[in-house]
Coordinates of C-alpha atoms in Angstrom, one line a residue:
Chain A
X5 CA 10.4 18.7 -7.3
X6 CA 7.2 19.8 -8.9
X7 CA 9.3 23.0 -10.8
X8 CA 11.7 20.4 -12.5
X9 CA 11.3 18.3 -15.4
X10 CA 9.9 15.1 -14.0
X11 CA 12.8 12.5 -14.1
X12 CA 12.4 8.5 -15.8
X13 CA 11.9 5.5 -14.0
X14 CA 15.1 2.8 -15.2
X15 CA 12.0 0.9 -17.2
X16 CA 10.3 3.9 -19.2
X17 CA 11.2 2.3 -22.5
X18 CA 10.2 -0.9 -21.3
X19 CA 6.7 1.0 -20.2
X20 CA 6.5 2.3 -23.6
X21 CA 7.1 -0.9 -25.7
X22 CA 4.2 -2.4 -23.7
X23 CA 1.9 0.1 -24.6
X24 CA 1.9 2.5 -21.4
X25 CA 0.5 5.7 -20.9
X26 CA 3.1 7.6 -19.2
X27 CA 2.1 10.7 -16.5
X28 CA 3.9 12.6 -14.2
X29 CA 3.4 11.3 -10.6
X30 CA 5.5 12.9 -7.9
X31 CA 8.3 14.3 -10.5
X32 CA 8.4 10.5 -11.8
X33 CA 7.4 9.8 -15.7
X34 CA 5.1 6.5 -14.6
X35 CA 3.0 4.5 -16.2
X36 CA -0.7 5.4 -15.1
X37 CA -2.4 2.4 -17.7
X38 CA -1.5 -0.3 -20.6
X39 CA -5.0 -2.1 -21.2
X40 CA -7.2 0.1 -19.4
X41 CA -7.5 0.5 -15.6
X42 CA -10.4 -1.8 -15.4
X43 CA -8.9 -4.6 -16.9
X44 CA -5.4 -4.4 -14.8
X45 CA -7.4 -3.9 -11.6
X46 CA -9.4 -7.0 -12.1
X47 CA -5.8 -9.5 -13.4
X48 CA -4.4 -8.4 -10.1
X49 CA -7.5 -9.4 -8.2
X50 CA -7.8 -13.0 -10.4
X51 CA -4.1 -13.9 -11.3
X52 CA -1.1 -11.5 -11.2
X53 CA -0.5 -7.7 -12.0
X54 CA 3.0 -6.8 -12.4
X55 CA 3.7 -2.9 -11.4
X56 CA 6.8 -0.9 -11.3
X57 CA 7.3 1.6 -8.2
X58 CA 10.5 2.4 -8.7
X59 CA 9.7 5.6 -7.7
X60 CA 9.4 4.9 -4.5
X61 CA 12.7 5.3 -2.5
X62 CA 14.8 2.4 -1.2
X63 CA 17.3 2.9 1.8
X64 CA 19.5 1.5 4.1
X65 CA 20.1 2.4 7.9
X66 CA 22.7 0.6 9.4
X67 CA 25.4 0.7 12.4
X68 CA 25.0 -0.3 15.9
X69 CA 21.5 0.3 17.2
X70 CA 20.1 1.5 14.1
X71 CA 16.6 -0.3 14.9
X72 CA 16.9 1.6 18.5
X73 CA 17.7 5.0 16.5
X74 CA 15.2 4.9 14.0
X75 CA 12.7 4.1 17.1
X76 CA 13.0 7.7 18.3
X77 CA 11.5 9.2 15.0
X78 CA 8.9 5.8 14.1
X79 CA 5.9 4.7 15.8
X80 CA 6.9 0.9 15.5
X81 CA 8.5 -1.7 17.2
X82 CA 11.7 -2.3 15.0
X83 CA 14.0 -3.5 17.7
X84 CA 11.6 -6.4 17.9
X85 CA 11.8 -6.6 14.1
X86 CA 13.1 -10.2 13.6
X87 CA 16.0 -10.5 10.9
X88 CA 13.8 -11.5 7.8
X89 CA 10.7 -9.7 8.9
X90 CA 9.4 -6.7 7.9
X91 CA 6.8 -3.9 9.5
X92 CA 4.4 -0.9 8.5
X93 CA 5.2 2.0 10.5
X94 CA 5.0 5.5 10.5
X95 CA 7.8 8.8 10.7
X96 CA 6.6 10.9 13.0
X97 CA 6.9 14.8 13.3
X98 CA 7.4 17.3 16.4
X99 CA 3.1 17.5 17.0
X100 CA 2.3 14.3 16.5
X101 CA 1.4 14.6 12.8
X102 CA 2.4 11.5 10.3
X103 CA 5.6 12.2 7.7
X104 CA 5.1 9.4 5.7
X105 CA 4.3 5.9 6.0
X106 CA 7.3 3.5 5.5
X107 CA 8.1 -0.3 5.3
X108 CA 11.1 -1.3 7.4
X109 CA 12.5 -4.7 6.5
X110 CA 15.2 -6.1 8.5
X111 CA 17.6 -7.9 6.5
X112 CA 20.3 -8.8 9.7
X113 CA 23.3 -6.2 8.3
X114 CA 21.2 -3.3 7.9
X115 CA 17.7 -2.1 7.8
X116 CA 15.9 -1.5 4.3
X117 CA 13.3 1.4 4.3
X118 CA 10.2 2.1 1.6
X119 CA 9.7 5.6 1.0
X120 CA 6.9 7.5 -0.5
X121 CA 8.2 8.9 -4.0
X122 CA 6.8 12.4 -3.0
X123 CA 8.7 12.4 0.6
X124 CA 12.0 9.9 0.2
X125 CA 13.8 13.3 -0.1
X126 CA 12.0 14.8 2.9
X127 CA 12.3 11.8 4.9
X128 CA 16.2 11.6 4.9
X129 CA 16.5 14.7 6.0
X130 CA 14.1 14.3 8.7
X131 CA 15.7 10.9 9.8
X132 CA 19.1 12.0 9.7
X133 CA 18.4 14.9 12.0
X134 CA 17.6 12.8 14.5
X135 CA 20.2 9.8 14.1
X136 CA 22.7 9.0 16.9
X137 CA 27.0 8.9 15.5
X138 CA 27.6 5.9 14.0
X139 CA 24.3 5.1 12.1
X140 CA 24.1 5.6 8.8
X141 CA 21.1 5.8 6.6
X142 CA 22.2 5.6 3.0
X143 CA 20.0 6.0 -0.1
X144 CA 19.3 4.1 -3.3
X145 CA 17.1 5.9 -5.0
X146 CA 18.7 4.8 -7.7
X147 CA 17.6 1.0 -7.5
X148 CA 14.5 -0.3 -9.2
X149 CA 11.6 -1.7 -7.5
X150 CA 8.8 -3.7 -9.3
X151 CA 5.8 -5.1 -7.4
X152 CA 4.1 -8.5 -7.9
X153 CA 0.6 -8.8 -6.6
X154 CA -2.0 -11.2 -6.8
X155 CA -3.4 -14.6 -6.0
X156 CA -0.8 -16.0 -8.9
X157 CA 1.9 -14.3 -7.8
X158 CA 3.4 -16.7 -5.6
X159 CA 3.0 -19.5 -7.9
X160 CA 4.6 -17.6 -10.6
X161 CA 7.7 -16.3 -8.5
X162 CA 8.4 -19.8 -6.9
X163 CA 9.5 -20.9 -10.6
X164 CA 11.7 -18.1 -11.2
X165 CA 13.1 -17.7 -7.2
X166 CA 12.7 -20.7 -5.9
X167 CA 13.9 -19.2 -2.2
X168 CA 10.6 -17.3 -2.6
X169 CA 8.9 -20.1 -1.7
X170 CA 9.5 -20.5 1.8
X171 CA 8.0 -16.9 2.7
X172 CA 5.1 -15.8 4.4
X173 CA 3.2 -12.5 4.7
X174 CA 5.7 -9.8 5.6
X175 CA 9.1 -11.7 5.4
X176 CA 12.1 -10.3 3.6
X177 CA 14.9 -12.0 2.0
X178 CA 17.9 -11.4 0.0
X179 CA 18.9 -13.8 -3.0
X180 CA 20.6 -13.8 -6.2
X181 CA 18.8 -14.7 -9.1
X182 CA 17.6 -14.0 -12.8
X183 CA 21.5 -12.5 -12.6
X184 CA 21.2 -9.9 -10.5
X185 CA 21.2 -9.6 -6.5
X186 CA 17.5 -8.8 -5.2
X187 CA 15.6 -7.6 -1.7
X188 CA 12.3 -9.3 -1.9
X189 CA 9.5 -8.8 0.9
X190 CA 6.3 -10.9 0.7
X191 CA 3.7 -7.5 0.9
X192 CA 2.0 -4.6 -1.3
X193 CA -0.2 -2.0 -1.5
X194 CA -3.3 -3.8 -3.5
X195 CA -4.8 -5.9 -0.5
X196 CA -3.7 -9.5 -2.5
X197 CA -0.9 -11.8 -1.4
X198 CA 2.2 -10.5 -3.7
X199 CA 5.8 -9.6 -3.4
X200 CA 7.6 -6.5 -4.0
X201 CA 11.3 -6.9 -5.4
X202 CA 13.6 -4.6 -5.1
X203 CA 17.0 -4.6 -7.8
X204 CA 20.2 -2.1 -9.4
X205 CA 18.3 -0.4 -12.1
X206 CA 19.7 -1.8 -15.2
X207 CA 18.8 -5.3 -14.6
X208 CA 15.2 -3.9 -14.2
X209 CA 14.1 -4.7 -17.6
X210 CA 15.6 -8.3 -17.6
X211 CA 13.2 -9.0 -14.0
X212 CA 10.1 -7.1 -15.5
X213 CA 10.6 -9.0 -19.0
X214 CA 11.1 -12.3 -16.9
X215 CA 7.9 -11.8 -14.6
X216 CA 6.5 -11.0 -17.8
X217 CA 6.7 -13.9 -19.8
X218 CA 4.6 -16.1 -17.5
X219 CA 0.9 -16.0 -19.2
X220 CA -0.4 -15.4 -16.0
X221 CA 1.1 -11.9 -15.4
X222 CA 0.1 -8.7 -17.1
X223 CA 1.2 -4.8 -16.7
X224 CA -0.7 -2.6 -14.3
X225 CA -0.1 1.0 -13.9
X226 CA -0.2 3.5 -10.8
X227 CA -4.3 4.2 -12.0
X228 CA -4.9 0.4 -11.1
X229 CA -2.5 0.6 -8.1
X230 CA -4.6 3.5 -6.8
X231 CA -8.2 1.9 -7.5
X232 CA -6.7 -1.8 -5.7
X233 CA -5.2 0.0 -2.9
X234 CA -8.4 1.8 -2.1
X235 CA -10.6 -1.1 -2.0
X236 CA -8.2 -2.6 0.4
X237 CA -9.0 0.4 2.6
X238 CA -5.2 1.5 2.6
X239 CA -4.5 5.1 3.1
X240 CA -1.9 7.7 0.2
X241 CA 0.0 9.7 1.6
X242 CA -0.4 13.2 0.8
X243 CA -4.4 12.1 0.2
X244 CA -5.2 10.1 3.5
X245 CA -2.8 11.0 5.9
X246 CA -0.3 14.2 6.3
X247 CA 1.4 16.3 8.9
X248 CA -1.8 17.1 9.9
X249 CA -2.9 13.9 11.0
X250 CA -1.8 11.7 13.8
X251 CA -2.4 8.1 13.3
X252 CA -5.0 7.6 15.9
X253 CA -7.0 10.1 13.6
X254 CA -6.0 8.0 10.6
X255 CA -7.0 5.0 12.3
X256 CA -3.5 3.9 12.0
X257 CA -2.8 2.6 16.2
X258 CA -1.8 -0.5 14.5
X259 CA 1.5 0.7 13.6
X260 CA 2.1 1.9 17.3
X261 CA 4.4 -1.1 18.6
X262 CA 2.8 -2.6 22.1
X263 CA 6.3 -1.5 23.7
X264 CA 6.1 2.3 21.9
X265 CA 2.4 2.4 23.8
X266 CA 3.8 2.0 27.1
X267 CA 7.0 4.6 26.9
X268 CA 5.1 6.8 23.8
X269 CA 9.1 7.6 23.5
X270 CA 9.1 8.8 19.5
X271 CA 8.9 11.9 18.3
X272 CA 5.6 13.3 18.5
X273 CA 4.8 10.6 20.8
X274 CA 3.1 12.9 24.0
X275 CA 0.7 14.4 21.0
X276 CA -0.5 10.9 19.8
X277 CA -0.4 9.5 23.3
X278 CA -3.0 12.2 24.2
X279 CA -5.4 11.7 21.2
X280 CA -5.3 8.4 21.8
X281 CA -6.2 8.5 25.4
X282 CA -8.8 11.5 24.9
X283 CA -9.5 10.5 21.2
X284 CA -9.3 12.4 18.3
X285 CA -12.0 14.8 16.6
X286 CA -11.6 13.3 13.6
X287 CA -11.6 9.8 12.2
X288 CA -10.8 8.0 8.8
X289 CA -13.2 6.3 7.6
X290 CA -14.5 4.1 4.9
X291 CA -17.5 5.7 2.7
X292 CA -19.9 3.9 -0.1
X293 CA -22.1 6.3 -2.0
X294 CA -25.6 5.5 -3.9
X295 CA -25.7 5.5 -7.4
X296 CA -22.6 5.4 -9.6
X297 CA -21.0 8.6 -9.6
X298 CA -17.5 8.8 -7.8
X299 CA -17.1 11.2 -5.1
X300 CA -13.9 12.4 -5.3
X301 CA -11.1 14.1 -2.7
X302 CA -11.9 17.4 -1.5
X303 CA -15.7 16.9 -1.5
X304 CA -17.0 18.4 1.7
X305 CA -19.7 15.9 3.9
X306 CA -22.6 17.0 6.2
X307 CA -24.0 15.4 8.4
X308 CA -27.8 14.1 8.2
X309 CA -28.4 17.8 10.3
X310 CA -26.8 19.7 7.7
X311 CA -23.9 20.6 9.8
X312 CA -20.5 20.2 8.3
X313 CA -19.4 17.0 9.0
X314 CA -15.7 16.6 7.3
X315 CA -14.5 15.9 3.8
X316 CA -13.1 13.2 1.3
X317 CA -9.9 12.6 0.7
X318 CA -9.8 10.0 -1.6
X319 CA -12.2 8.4 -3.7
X320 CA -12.6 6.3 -7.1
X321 CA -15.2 4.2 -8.7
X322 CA -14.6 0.5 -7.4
X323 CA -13.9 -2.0 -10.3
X324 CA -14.5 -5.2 -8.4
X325 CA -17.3 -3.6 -6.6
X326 CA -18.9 -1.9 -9.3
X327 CA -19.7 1.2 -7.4
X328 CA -17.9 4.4 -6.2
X329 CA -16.0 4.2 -2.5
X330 CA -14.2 6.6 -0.5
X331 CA -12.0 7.4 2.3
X332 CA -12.8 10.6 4.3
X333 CA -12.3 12.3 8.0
X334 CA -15.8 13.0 9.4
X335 CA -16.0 14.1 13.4
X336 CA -15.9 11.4 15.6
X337 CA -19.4 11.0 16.8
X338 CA -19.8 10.0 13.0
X339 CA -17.3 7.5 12.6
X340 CA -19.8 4.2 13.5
X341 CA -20.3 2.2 10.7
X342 CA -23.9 2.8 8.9
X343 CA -23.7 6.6 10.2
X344 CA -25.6 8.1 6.9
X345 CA -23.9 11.5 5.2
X346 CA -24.3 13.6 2.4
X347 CA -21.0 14.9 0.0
X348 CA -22.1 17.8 -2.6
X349 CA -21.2 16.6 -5.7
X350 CA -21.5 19.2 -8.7
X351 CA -24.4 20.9 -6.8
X352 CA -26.5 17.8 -5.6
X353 CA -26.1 16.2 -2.2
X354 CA -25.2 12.7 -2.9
X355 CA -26.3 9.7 0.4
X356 CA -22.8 8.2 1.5
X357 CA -23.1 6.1 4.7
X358 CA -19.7 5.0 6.9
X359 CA -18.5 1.3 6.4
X360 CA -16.2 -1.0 7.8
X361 CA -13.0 -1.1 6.2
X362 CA -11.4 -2.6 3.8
X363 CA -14.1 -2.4 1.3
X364 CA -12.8 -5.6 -0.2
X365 CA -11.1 -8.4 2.1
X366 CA -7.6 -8.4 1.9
X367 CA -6.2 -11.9 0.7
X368 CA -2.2 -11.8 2.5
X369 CA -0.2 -15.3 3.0
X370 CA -0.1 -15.0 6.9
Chain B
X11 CA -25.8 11.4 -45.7
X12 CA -26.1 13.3 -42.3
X13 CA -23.0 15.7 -41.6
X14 CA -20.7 15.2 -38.5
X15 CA -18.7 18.4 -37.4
X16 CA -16.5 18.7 -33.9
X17 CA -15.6 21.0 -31.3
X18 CA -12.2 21.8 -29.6
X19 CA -13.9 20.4 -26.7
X20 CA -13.5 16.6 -28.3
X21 CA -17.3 16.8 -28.9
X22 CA -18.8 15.4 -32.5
X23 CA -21.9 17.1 -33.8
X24 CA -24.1 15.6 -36.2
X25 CA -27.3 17.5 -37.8
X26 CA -30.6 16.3 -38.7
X27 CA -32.7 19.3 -39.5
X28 CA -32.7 21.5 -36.7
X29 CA -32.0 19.0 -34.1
X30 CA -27.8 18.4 -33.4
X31 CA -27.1 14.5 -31.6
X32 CA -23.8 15.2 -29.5
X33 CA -21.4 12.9 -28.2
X34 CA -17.7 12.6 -27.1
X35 CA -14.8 11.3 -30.0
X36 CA -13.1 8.2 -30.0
X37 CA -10.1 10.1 -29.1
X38 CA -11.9 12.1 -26.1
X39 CA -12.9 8.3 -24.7
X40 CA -9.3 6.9 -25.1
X41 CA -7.9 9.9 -23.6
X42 CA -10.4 9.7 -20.4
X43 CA -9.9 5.3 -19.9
X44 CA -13.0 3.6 -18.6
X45 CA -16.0 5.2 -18.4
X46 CA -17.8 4.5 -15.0
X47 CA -20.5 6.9 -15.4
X48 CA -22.4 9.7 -17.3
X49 CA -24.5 12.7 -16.3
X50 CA -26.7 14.0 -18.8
X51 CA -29.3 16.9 -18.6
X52 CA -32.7 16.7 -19.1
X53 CA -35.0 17.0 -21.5
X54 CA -36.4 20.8 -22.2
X55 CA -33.1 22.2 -20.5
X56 CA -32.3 25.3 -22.4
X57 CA -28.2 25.2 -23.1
X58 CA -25.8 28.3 -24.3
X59 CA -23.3 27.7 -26.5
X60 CA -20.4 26.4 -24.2
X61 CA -22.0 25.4 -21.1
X62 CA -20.9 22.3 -19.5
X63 CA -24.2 20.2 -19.3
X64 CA -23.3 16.8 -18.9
X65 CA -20.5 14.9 -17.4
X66 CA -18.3 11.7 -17.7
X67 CA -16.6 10.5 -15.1
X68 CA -14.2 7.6 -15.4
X69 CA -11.9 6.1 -12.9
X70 CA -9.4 8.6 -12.8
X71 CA -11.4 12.1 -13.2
X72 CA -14.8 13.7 -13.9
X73 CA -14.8 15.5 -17.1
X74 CA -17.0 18.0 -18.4
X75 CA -19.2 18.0 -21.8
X76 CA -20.1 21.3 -23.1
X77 CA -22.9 22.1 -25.3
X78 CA -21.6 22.8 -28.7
X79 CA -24.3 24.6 -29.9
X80 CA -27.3 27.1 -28.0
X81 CA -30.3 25.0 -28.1
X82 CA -32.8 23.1 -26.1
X83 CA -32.6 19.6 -24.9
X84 CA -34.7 17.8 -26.2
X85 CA -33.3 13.3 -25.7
X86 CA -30.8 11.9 -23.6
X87 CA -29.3 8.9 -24.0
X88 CA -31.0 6.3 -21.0
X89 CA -28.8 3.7 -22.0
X90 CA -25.5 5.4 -21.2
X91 CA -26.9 5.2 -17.2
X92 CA -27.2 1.4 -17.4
X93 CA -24.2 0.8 -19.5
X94 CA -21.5 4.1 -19.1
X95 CA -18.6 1.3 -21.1
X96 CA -20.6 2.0 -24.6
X97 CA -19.2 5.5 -24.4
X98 CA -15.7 3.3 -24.6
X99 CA -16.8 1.0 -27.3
X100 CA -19.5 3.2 -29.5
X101 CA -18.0 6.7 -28.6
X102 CA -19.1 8.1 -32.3
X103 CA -22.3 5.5 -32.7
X104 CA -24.5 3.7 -30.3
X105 CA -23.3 6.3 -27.1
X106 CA -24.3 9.6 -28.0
X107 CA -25.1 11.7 -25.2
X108 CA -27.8 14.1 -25.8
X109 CA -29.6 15.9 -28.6
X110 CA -30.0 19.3 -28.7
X111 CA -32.7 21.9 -30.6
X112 CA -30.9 24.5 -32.1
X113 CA -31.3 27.7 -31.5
X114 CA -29.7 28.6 -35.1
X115 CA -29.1 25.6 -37.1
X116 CA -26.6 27.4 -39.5
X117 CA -24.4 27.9 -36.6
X118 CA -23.6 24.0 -36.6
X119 CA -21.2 25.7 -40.0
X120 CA -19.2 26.8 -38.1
X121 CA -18.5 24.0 -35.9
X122 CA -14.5 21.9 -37.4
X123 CA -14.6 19.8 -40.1
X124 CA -13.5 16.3 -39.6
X125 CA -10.5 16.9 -41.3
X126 CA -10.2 20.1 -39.4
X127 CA -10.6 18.3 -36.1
X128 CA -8.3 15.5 -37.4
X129 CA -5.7 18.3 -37.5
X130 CA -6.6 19.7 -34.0
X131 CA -6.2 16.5 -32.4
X132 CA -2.6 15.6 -34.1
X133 CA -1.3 19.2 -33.0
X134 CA -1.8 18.5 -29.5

């Protein structure tokens, strides 16, 4: 997409009446800030940050056995997805390596997938390769999708959407309300209880306006969304995890259902089966440096030898830490916790040592 | 009244004598968002006229500052370590970066005008 002129989210005027700075982000015009990163990072820890993702790609897979089809491509359970529930889980390639990262919700008709803006296209094609006759996965990349995340944002929802009230941490419902029809799942990408709400495009603006008027919600762009979901230790895709890396590498065995460990019957699956039985050489892991100065993606790190030891692949300056954090793959005999490392940063070696993740606890409605 | 000229580079210049005080405009700071931290070079550092010599960093990216101006280093700014925000709320006053001996003052003519600058900035 990167050679085309980057296409508009349903609410870019509504981004540009409330002050947003717009960027390209995966062919998307989105807004990166409104009141500074800082600021919107901090709301959404204390009260409610309202983003917009509709970049991100919404779809449907339905017909008989769709949870049993998509199985053959995923790592997760999603046959023993209960209607209303909704799971993590990964799309797997050929060797192993992770296509993208998804959320499946399973609204009883059909199954409703979360896409990665930078893959959704990718990820269709992929999936539908491998779907049995009579399944159907259908896109919406047309619908909006705002997120809602924060300590407030159940409190503030429950007076516009009642029916949200009754949900828990990674339950998905359908309703009608503030006129329009809406997919809502109780989850996020910011490490804070919140909901993500997904809608037809033009009654986006109504919703965001709506969300909006309660004092206790402000604007946050994709800068904030980045800095939040770092500190809750949660991997990008395209930074984090690739088709390079198999999710015991990424520290990801979460998303391998209890049933998909005893079969390993996805694609990929005899690749991730063996680095999980004979480990991987590399590991994900979380990183705090000394001083102030981020250490950014693509910085290389040595070990306390000198020997090359891995590299960064994502890593900001921590607002509610106050301090730089990162994610990186060292070699596995570095991965413990307190293992001490050095990253070259603009031609001095800077101390990093490993910690546990997520840097800052993660605050879901369970 | 002490002159102010500015670079391309979205640095401001001001001249006291021979020694230039550099720091980055208000609209190099708006452009960049918060500013988590600043690298600045030391005293008796010996700078050529566009070298990158110190660096801002803010959530987002790490930016380079160049020296305007050949010279020696001869301040830093200490406060900008403790407090890298002033560069988001004094950007043109209280957070200027480093001062700089010149190695030929009447260079600094050379450097844009405010209304010059003004004009750079609104073309981009």
């Amino acid at each position: 997409m990167a050679d085309h002129e980057p296409q508009t989210v349903p609410l870019d005027a509504w981004h540009r009446a409330h002050g947003a700075r717009m960027v390209d982000f995966a062919g998307y015009l989105m807004p990166v800030q409104y009141d500074g990163i800082i600021t919107e990072h901090l709301h959404c820890r204390s009260s409610a940050a309202l983003f917009d993702v509709s970049h991100m790609g919404q779809a449907t897979l339905a017909g008989p056995a769709a949870a049993a089809a998509l199985e053959r491509v995923v790592t997760g359970d999603i046959a023993g997805l209960k209607p209303g529930r909704q799971r993590y889980t990964l799309l797997m390639n050929e060797a192993g390596g992770i296509v993208d990262d998804l959320m499946v919700a399973n609204l009883g008709h059909h199954l409703l997938l979360v896409l990665n803006a930078g893959r959704k296209y990718a990820d269709v094609a992929h999936i539908t390769t491998h779907l049995p006759a009579g399944v159907t996965l259908t896109p919406a990349f047309d619908r909006a999708l705002l997120a809602l995340q924060g300590p407030q944002a159940a409190a503030v929802l429950a007076e516009l959407i009642p029916a949200t009230t009754a949900m828990r941490f990674m339950d998905a419902i359908e309703t009608t309300a503030l006129g329009t029809d809406l997919t809502i799942t109780r989850s996020g990408y910011t490490g804070e209880d919140g909901f993500e709400i997904g809608m037809p495009a033009a009654h986006a603006a109504d919703v965001a306006t709506a969300l909006l008027a309660d004092p206790r919600v402000k604007p946050a762009g994709l800068g904030a969304r980045d800095s939040l979901r770092l500190e809750a230790g949660l991997p990008l895709y395209g930074n984090d995890i690739d088709e390079s890396r198999t999710p015991i590498a990424a520290n990801l065995g979460f998303a391998i259902g209890k049933r998909r460990k005893m079969t390993w019957d996805f694609l990929g699956g005899a690749a991730v089966r063996a680095a999980h039985d004979n480990g991987a050489a590399e590991r994900l892991v979380g990183l705090r440096a000394e001083g102030r100065a981020p250490v950014r993606a693509g910085a290389t790190l040595h070990d306390a030898a000198g020997a090359a030891a891995g590299q960064i692949t994502s890593g900001t300056f921590a607002p509610s830490l106050d301090a730089p954090i990162a994610l990186g793959y060292v070699r596995a005999d570095l991965a413990t916790d307190g293992t001490a490392l050095t990253a070259t940063l603009r031609g001095r070696a800077i101390a990093l040592h490993v910690t546990p993740l997520p840097f800052v606890p993660h605050r879901y409605a369970r | 009244m002490t002159e102010i000229r500015f670079t391309k580079d979205h640095e401001w210049v001001s001249l006291d004598g021979d020694i230039a005080t550099i720091g980055i405009t208000d609209h190099a700071q708006s452009a960049l968002g918060d500013v988590v931290f600043v690298e600045l070079p030391e005293p008796g550092r010996t700078v050529a006229e566009a070298e990158a010599c110190a660096v801002v960093e803010s959530v987002k990216a790490a930016s380079d500052v160049y020296a305007p101006l050949a010279g020696t280093v001869t301040e830093h700014n200490a406060a900008l370590a403790d407090e890298p925000g002033l560069v988001n709320k004094e950007p043109e006053a209280g957070a200027w970066f480093f001062k700089l001996r010149l190695a030929d003052p009447a260079a600094f003519e050379a450097l844009l005008t405010a209304d010059a600058y003004q004009a750079f900035v609104q073309s981009l």
